[in-house]
Coordinates of C-alpha atoms in Angstrom, one line a residue:
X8 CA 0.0 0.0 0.0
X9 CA 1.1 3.7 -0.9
X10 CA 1.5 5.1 2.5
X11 CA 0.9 9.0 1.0
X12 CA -2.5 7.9 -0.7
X13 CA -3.2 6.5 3.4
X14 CA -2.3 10.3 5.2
X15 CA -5.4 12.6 5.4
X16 CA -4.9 15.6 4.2
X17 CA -6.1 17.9 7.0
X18 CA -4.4 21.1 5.8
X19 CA -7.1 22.2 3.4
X20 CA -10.1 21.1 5.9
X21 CA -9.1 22.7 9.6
X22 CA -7.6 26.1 9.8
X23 CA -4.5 27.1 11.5
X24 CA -4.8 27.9 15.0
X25 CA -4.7 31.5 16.3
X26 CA -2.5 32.5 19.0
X27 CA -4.1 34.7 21.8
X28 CA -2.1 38.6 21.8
X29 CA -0.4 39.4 25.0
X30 CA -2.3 42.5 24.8
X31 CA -5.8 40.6 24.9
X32 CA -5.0 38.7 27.7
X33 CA -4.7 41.7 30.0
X34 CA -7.9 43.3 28.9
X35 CA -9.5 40.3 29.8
X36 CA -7.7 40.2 33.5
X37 CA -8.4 43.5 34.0
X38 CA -12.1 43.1 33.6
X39 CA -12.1 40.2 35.9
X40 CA -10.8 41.7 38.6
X41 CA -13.4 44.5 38.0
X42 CA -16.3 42.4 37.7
X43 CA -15.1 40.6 40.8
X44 CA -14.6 44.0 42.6
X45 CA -17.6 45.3 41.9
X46 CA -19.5 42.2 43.0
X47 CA -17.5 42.5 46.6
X48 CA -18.5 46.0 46.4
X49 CA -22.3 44.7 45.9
X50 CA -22.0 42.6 48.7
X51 CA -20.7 45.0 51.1
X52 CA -23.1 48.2 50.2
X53 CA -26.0 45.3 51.1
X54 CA -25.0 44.1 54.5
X55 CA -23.4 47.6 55.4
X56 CA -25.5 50.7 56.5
X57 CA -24.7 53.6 53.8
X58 CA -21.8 56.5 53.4
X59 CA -24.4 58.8 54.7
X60 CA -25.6 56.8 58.0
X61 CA -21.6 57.0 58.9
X62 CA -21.1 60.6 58.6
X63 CA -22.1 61.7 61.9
X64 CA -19.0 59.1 62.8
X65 CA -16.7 62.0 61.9
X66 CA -14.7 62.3 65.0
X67 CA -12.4 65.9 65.6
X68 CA -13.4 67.0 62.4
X69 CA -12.1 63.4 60.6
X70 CA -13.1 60.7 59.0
X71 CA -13.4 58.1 61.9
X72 CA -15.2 54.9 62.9
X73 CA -19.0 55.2 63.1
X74 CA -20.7 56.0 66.3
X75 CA -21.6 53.4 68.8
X76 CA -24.9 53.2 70.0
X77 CA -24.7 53.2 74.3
X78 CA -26.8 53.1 76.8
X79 CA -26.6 55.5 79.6
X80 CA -27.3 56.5 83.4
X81 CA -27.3 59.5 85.7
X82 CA -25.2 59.8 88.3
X83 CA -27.4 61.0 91.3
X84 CA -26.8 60.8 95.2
X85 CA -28.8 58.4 97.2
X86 CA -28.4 56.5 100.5
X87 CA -27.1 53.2 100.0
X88 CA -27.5 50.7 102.7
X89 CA -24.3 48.0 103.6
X90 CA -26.0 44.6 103.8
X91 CA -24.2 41.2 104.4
X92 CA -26.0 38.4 102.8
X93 CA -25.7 34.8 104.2
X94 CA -28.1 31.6 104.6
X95 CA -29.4 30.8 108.3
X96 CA -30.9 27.9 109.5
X97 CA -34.3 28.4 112.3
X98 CA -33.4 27.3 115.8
X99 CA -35.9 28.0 118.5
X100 CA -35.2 29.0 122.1
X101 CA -35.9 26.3 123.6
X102 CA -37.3 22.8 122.7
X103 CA -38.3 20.7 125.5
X104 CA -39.3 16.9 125.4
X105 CA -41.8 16.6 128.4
X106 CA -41.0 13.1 130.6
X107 CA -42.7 11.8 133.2
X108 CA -41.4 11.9 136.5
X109 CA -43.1 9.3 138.1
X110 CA -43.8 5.6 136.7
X111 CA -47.9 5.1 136.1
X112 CA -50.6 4.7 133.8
X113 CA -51.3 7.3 131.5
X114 CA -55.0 8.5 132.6
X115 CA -56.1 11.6 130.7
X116 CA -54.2 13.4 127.7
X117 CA -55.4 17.2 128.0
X118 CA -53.4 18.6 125.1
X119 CA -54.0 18.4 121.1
X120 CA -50.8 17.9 118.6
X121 CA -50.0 21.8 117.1
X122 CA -51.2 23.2 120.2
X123 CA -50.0 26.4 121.6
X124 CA -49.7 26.2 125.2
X125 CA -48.4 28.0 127.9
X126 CA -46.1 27.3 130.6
X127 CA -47.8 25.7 133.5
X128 CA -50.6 24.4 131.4
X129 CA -51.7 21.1 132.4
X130 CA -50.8 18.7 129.3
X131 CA -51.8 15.0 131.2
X132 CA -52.5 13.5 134.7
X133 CA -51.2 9.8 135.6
X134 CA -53.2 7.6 137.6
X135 CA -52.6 8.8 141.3
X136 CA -53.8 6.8 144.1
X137 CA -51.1 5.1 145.0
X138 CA -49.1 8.1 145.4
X139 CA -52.1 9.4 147.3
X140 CA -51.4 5.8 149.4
X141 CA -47.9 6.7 150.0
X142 CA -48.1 10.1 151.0
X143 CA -51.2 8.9 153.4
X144 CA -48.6 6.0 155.1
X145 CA -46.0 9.0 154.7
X146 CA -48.4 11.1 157.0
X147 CA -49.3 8.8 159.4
X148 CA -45.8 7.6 160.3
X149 CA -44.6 11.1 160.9
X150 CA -47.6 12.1 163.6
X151 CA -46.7 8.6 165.3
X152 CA -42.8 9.9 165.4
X153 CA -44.0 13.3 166.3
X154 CA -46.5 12.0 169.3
X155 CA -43.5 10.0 170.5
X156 CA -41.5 12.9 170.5
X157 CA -43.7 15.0 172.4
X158 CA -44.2 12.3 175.6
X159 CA -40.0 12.0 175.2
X160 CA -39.9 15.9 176.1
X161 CA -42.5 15.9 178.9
X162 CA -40.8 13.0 180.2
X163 CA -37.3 15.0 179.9
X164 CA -38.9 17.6 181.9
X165 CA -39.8 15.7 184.8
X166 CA -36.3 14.9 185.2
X167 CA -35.1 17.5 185.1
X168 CA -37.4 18.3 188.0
X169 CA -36.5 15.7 190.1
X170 CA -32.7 16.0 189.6
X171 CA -32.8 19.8 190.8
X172 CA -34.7 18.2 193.9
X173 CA -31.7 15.1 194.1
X174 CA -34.0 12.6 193.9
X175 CA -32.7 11.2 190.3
X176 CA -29.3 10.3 189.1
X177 CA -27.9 12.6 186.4
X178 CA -27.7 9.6 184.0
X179 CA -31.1 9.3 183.8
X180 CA -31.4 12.8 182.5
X181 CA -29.2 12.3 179.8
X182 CA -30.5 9.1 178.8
X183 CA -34.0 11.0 178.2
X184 CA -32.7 13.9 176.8
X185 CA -30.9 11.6 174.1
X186 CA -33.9 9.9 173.2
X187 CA -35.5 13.5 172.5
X188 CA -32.8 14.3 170.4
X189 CA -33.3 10.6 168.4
X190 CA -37.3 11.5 168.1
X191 CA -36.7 14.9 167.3
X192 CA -34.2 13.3 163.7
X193 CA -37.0 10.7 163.4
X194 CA -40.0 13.2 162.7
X195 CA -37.2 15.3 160.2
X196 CA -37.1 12.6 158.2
X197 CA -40.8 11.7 158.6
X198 CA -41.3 14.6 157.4
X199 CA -39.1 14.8 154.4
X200 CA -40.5 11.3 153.5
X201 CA -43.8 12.9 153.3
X202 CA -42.7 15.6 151.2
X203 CA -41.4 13.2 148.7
X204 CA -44.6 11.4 148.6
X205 CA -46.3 14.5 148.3
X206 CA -44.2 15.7 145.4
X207 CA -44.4 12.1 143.5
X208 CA -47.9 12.9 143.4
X209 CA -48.0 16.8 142.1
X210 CA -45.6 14.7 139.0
X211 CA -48.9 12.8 138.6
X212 CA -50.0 16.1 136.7
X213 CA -48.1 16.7 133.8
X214 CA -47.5 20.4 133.0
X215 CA -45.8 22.3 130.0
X216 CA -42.1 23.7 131.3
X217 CA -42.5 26.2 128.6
X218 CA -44.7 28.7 126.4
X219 CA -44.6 26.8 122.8
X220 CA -46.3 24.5 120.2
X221 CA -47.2 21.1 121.2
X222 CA -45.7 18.0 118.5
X223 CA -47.2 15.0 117.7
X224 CA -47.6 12.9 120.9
X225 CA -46.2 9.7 121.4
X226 CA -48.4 7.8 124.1
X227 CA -52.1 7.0 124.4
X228 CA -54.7 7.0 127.6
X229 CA -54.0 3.5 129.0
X230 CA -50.2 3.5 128.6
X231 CA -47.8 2.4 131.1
X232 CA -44.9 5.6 131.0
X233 CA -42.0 6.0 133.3
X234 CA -39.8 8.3 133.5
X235 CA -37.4 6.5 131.4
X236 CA -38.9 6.9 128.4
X237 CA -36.6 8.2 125.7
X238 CA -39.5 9.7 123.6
X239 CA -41.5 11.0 126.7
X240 CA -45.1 12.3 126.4
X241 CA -44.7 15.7 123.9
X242 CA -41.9 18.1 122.8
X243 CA -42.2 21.2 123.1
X244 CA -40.8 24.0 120.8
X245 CA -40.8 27.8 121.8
X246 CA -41.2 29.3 118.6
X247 CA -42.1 32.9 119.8
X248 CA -39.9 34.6 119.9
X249 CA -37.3 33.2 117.7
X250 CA -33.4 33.2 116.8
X251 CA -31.8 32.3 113.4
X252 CA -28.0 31.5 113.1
X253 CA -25.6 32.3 110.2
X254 CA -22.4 32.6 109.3
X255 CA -21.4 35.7 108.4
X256 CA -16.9 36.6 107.0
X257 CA -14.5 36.8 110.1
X258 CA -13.4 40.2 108.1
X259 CA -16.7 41.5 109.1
X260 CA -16.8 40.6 113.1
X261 CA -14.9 44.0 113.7
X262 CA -17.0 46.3 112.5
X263 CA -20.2 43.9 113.7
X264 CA -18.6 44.4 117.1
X265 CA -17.9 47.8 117.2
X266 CA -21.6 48.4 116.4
X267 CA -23.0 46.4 119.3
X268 CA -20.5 48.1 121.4
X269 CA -22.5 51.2 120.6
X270 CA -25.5 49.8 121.0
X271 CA -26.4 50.2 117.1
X272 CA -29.4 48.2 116.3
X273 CA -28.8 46.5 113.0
X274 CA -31.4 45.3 111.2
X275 CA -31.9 41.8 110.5
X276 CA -34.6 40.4 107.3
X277 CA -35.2 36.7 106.8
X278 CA -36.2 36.0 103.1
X279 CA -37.5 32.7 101.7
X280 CA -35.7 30.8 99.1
X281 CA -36.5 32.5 96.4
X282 CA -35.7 35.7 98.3
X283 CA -38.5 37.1 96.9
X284 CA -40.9 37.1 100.1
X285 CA -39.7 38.6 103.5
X286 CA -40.7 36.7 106.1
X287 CA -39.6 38.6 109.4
X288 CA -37.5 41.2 110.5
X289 CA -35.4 41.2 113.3
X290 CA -32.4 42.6 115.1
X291 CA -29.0 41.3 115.3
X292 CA -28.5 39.7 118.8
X293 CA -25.0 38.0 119.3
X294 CA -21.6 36.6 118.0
X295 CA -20.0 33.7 118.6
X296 CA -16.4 33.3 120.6
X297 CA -14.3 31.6 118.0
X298 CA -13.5 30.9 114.1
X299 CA -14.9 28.3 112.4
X300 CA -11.1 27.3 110.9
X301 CA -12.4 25.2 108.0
X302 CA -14.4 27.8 106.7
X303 CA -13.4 31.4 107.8
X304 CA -16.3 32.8 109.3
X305 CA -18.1 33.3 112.5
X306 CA -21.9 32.1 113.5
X307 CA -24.1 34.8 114.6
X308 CA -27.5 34.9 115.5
X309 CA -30.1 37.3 114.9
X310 CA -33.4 37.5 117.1
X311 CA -37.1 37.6 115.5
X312 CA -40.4 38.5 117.1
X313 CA -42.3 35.8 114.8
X314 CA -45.5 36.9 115.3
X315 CA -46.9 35.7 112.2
X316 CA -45.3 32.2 112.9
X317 CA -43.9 32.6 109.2
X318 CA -40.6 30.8 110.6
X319 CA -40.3 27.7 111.6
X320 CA -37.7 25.4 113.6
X321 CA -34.8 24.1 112.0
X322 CA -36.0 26.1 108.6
X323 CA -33.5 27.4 106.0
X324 CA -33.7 30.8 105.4
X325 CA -31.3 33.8 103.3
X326 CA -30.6 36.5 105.9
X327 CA -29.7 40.0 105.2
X328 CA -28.1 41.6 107.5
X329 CA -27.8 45.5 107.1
X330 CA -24.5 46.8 109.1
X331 CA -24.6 50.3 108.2
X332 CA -26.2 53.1 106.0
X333 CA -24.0 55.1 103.4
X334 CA -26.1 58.5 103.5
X335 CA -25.7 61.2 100.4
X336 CA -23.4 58.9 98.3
X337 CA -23.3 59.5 94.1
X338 CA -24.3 55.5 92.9
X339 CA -24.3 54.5 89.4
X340 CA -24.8 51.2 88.3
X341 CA -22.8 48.4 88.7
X342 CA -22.5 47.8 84.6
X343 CA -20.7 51.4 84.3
X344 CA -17.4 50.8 86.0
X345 CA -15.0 48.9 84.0
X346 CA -11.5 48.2 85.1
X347 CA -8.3 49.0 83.4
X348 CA -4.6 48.3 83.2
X349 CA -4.3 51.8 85.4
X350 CA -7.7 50.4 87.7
X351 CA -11.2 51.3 87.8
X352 CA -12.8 54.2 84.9
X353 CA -16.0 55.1 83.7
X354 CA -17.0 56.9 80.3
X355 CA -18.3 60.1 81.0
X356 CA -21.1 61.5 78.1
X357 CA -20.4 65.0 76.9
X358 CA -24.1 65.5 75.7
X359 CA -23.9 68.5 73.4
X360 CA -20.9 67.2 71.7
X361 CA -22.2 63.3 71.6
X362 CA -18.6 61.7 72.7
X363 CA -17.3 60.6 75.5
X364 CA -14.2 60.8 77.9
X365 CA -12.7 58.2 80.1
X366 CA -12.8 59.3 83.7
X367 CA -10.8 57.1 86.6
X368 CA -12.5 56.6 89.5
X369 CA -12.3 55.3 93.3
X370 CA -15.4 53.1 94.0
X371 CA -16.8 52.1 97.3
X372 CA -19.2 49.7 99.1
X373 CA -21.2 48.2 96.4
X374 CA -24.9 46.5 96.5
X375 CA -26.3 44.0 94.3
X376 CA -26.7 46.8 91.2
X377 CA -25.7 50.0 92.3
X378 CA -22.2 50.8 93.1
X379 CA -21.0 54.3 95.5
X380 CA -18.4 56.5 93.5
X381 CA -16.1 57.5 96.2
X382 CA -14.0 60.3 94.3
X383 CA -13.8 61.3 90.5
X384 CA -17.7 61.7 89.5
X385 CA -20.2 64.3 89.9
X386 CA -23.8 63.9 90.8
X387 CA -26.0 65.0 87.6
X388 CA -23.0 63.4 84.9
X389 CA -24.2 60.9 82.7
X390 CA -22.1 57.4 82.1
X391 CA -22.3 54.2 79.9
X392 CA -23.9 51.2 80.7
X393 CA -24.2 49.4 77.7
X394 CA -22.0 49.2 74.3
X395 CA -18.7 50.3 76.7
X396 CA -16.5 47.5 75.2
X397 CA -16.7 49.4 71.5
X398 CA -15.8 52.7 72.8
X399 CA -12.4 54.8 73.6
X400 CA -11.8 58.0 75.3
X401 CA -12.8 60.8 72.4
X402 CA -15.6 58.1 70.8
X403 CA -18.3 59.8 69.3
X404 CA -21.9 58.0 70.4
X405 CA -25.4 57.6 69.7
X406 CA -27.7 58.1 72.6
X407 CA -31.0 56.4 73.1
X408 CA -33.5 59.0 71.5
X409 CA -30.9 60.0 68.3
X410 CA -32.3 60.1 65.3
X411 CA -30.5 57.8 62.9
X412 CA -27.7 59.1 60.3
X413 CA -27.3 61.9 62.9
X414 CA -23.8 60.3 64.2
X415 CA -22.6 62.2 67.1
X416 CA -24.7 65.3 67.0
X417 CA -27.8 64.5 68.7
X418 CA -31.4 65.0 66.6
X419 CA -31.5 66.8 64.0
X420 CA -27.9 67.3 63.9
X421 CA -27.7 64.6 60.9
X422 CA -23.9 65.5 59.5
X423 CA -23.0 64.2 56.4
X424 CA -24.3 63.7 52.8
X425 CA -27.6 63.6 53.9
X426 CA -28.1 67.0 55.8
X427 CA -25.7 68.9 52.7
X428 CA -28.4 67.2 50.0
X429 CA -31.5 68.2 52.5
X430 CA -30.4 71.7 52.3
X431 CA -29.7 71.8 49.1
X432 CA -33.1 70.9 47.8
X433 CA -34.9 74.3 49.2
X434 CA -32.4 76.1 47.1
X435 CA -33.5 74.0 43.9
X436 CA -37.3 74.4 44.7
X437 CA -36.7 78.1 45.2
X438 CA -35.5 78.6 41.9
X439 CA -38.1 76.3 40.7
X440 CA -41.0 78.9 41.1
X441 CA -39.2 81.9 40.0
X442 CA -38.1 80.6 36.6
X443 CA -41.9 79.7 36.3
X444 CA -43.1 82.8 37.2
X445 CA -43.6 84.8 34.1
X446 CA -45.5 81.4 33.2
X447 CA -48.3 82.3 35.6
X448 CA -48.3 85.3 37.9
X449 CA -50.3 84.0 40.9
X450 CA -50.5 80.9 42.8
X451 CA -53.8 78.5 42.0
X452 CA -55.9 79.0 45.1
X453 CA -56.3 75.6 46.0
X454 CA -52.5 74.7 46.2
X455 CA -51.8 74.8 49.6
X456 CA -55.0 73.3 50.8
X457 CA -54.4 70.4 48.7
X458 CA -51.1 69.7 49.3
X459 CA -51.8 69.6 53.6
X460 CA -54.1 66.3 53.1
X461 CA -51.6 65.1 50.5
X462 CA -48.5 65.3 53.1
X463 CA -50.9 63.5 55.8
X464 CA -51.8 61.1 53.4
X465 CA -47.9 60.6 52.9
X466 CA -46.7 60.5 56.4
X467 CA -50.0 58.1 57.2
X468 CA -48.8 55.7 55.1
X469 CA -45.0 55.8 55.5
X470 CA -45.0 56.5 59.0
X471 CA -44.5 54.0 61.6
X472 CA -47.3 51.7 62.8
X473 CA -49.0 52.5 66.6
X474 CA -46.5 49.5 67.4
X475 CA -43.6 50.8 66.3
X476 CA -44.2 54.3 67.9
X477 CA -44.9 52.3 71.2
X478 CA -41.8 50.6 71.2
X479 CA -39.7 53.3 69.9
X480 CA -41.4 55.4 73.3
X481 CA -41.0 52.3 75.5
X482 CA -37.1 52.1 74.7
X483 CA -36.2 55.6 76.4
X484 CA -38.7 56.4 78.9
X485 CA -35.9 56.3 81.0
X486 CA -34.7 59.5 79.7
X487 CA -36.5 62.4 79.8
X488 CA -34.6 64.3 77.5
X489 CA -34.5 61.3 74.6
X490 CA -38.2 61.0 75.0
X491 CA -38.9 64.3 74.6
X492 CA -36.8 64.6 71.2
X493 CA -38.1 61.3 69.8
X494 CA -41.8 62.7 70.3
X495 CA -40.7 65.6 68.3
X496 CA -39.3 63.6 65.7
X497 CA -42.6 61.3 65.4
X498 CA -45.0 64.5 65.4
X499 CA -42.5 65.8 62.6
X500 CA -43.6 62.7 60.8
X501 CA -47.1 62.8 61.8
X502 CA -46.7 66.5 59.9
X503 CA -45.3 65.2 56.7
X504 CA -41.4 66.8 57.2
X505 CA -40.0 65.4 53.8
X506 CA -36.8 65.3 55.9
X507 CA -38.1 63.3 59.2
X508 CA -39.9 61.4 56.6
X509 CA -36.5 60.4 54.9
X510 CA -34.8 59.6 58.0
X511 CA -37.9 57.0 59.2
X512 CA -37.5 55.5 55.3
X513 CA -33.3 55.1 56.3
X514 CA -34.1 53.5 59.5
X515 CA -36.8 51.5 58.0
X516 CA -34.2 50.5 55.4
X517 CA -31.1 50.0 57.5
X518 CA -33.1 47.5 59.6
X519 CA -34.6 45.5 56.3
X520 CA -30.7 45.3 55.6
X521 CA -29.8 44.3 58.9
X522 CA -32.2 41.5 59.2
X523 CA -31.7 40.2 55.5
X524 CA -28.1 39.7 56.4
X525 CA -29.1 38.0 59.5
X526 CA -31.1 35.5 57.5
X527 CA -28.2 34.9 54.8
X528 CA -25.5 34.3 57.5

C-alpha cells in the first residue's frame, strides 16, 4: 500500500490555529478583577449601613469609625445601705421533750398535737392513788414519830425536875434527853418522807415547762410511762420569739462588734428561698467566741419576734443583715465601671458634643446593682452602661433617642451627605418657582389646601405603625430628655417633614438590611 494515498490531508479542511495577543490577555484580566470588585462592592453596600448613615461618625473633624450606640445613666446621690448576705438555719429558744417523773398509767391526755400552750398548762395527769397511798402512810408515820417525841420531852422535863430536887441520878437525865434528840431526827425525816410522797404525786400532773407548740404525741390514755422513756409524752418547741443563726466573713466581726459596742441596732430580714418574700424582720442579737477554721467565718444569731409564725424550727432561710447606711453617696450602676490596666474608669457623656471621655474613679461599698463612687464623679454626669466595650476616650456615640444618620450630633444634627443634600433641595425648589413665574403670575388658590391632606396622606402611610411608635417610646422612657426629642421627631412625621420622613424610610431601610443579612448568614 502507498502510505501517501493512506495520510489525510487535513491542511485544506481545519484552519490554522490563532495565537491569543499578550495584549488581549490583560484586557481580559483586568475586567475580571473588576467584575469581581464590583460584586464584593455589591455585597458590602448590602450588609453595610450607607456612606451617609456614617457621617455623623466623623470624629475631631475626621473621617473616623461610626458612632456606637450606648446606653446610659445619671449619676445622682442616694443613701445606700451595707447589707451582708448569708443563709441561716431556724433554731428556736428552747425545745423541751416533756417526761414523766413518776412511773404510772397514763390516765387523761389534755393537750391536742400543734397546740399552743403555755407554761404551766396542764398537758396529762397519771393515775394517782397510789401516790395518794404513799403520801397517806407518809403522813401517818410522821404524827406517830412526832406524838413519840412529844411524851419524850415531857418525860425530859420531869427529870429534870426531880434531879434539881436530888432525887434522880444525872444519867437518867441524859438518857431521856438523848432519846428526844433521836425523836426529834426521826419526825425530820418523817417529814421529808412525806414531802417526797407528796411531790411524787403533784408529778402525777403533767405540766408544760414552757410557752410553745405542742408535736405529735407519742403515748395514748391506757399506757404504762415511766420516766425512762426516751420519747416522753410531747416536745415542746418555743417558737415565739425566735433566733436564726448564720455565718457571716471573720473580716466583718470588727465592725459587727464595734456596732454592738454602741449599742447600734442592725437590722436583720429573713427571706424565703426565692428571696422574693420577707418573712420577718429582726435585730442582730449576738456573735460567737471563736472561728470556724475550715471555713473562715463566724456564727451569729439574729433575734425575730415571729408573730406571724412565718418561721419555723430548723428552717432554711437567706438572711440580710444591714450593718450600716452610706447617706448622700453618688451611685451608678454596677454595669458602668470597667476596670483597666491603670484600675477602675468610667466613660463620661459629653451631651452636646455626643462623645465621650474616660474618667478614673475610686469606687466604694457596692450592692447588688448600684455601686457608691467614692472620688472622680459628679452627681447629675451621665455614664455608659451598655456598648462600653466598642468605645475609647474621644468616641463619638449615639444616645438612646438620636435620630438615625445623625452620628454624634444628637437630633436633627444629621452630619453628612444627607443633611448637605436636605439643604440643598430648598435652594432647587426656590429657583423652581421663580423661573416659572412669568408662566403664571399667581399661585392656583387651591395649592396649599391640597397639598396639607396630600402630606398627611404621605406621612400616614409611611410613618410608623401605633406599634412601632410604642416601642420606639418604650425604649427611652428612661430619659427624659430622649423622649422628649423622639416625640418631636414622630410628630415631625405625623406632619409630613419630607426630611423626618427620609430619616424613618433610612431607618426603616437599615433595619430590612440588617435582618436580610441576619437571614443569609
Amino acid at each position: 500500500m502507498d502510505p501517501k494515498a493512506e495520510t489525510p490531508q487535513t491542511g485544506a479542511e481545519t484552519p490554522p490555529r490563532r495565537r491569543i495577543s499578550r495584549r488581549a490577555s490583560i484586557i481580559g484580566s483586568v475586567i475580571a478583577v473588576i467584575i469581581l470588585a464590583g460584586t464584593g462592592w455589591l455585597a458590602w453596600h448590602l450588609t453595610h449601613p450607607s456612606a451617609d448613615s456614617a457621617a455623623g461618625g466623623f470624629v475631631g473633624g475626621r473621617r473616623g469609625a461610626p458612632a456606637t450606640t450606648v446606653g446610659v445613666a445619671t449619676a445622682e446621690r442616694a443613701s445606700i445601705p451595707i447589707v451582708l448576705e448569708a443563709l441561716g438555719t431556724v433554731t428556736p429558744q428552747a425545745s423541751v421533750r416533756v417526761t414523766p417523773q413518776v412511773s404510772g398509767v397514763m390516765q387523761k391526755v389534755l393537750f391536742k398535737e400543734g397546740q399552743m400552750v403555755k407554761a404551766g398548762e396542764l398537758l396529762a395527769t397519771i393515775d394517782p392513788r397510789q401516790f395518794e397511798m404513799a403520801l397517806m402512810q407518809a403522813t401517818g408515820q410522821r404524827q406517830r414519830d412526832e406524838a413519840q417525841l412529844d411524851s419524850a420531852r415531857v418525860q425530859l422535863q420531869r427529870y429534870k425536875t426531880l434531879l434539881e430536887q436530888d432525887s434522880i441520878a444525872r444519867q437518867d437525865v441524859d438518857t431521856q434527853a438523848a432519846l428526844v434528840k433521836q425523836l426529834e431526827g426521826t419526825v425530820v425525816i418523817d417529814k421529808a418522807n412525806e414531802g417526797t410522797a407528796r411531790l411524787n404525786l403533784g408529778y402525777t400532773r403533767v405540766v408544760a415547762p414552757v410557752s410553745g407548740r405542742v408535736g405529735l404525741r407519742t403515748v395514748d390514755v391506757g399506757n404504762v410511762v415511766s420516766s425512762g422513756d426516751a420519747n416522753g409524752i410531747a416536745l415542746i418547741t418555743q417558737i415565739t420569739p425566735i433566733d436564726v443563726v448564720f455565718a457571716i466573713p471573720q473580716d466583718q466581726v470588727g465592725e459587727l462588734q464595734q456596732n454592738a459596742a454602741k449599742g447600734v441596732a442592725m437590722q436583720v430580714t429573713a427571706l424565703d428561698r426565692t428571696r422574693a418574700v420577707t418573712l420577718d424582720t429582726g435585730t442582730f442579737a449576738s456573735l460567737d467566741n471563736q472561728v470556724d477554721i475550715t471555713t473562715g467565718t463566724v456564727k451569729a444569731k439574729a433575734r425575730f419576734t415571729n408573730s406571724e409564725l412565718k418561721l419555723y424550727p430548723s428552717q432554711f432561710v437567706n438572711v440580710r443583715l444591714q450593718v450600716r447606711t452610706i447617706a448622700n453617696a453618688i451611685v451608678v450602676p454596677v454595669t458602668a465601671v470597667r476596670m483597666g490596666s491603670n484600675g477602675e474608669y468610667v466613660y463620661v457623656v459629653n451631651t452636646k458634643e455626643r462623645t465621650v471621655s474616660l474618667r478614673p474613679i475610686k469606687r466604694g461599698q457596692a450592692t447588688v446593682d448600684k455601686v457608691v463612687i467614692a472620688s472622680g464623679l459628679e452627681a447629675g454626669e451621665r455614664v455608659i452602661t451598655e456598648g462600653a466595650d466598642r468605645l475609647k476616650d474621644g468616641a463619638s456615640v449615639v444616645l438612646p433617642g438620636d435620630a438615625p444618620g445623625g452620628g454624634g450630633r444628637g437630633p436633627g444634627g444629621g452630619g453628612g451627605k444627607r443633611q448637605r443634600g436636605a439643604a440643598s433641595a430648598p435652594d432647587a425648589g426656590a429657583s423652581a418657582p421663580a423661573a416659572a413665574a412669568p408662566a403664571s403670575s399667581s399661585p392656583t388658590p387651591g395649592a396649599p389646601a391640597a397639598a396639607a391632606p396630600s402630606a398627611a396622606k404621605t406621612a400616614a402611610a409611611e410613618g410608623p405603625t401605633p406599634e412601632q411608635r410604642k416601642r420606639m417610646l418604650d425604649q427611652v422612657k428612661d430619659d427624659p430628655e430622649a423622649l422628649e426629642r423622639r416625640q418631636r421627631f414622630l410628630a415631625a412625621i405625623d406632619a409630613g417633614d419630607p426630611a423626618a420622613l427620609e430619616r424613618w424610610r433610612s431607618m426603616r431601610e437599615r433595619r430590612q438590611n440588617g435582618e436580610r443579612s441576619r437571614s443569609e448568614k
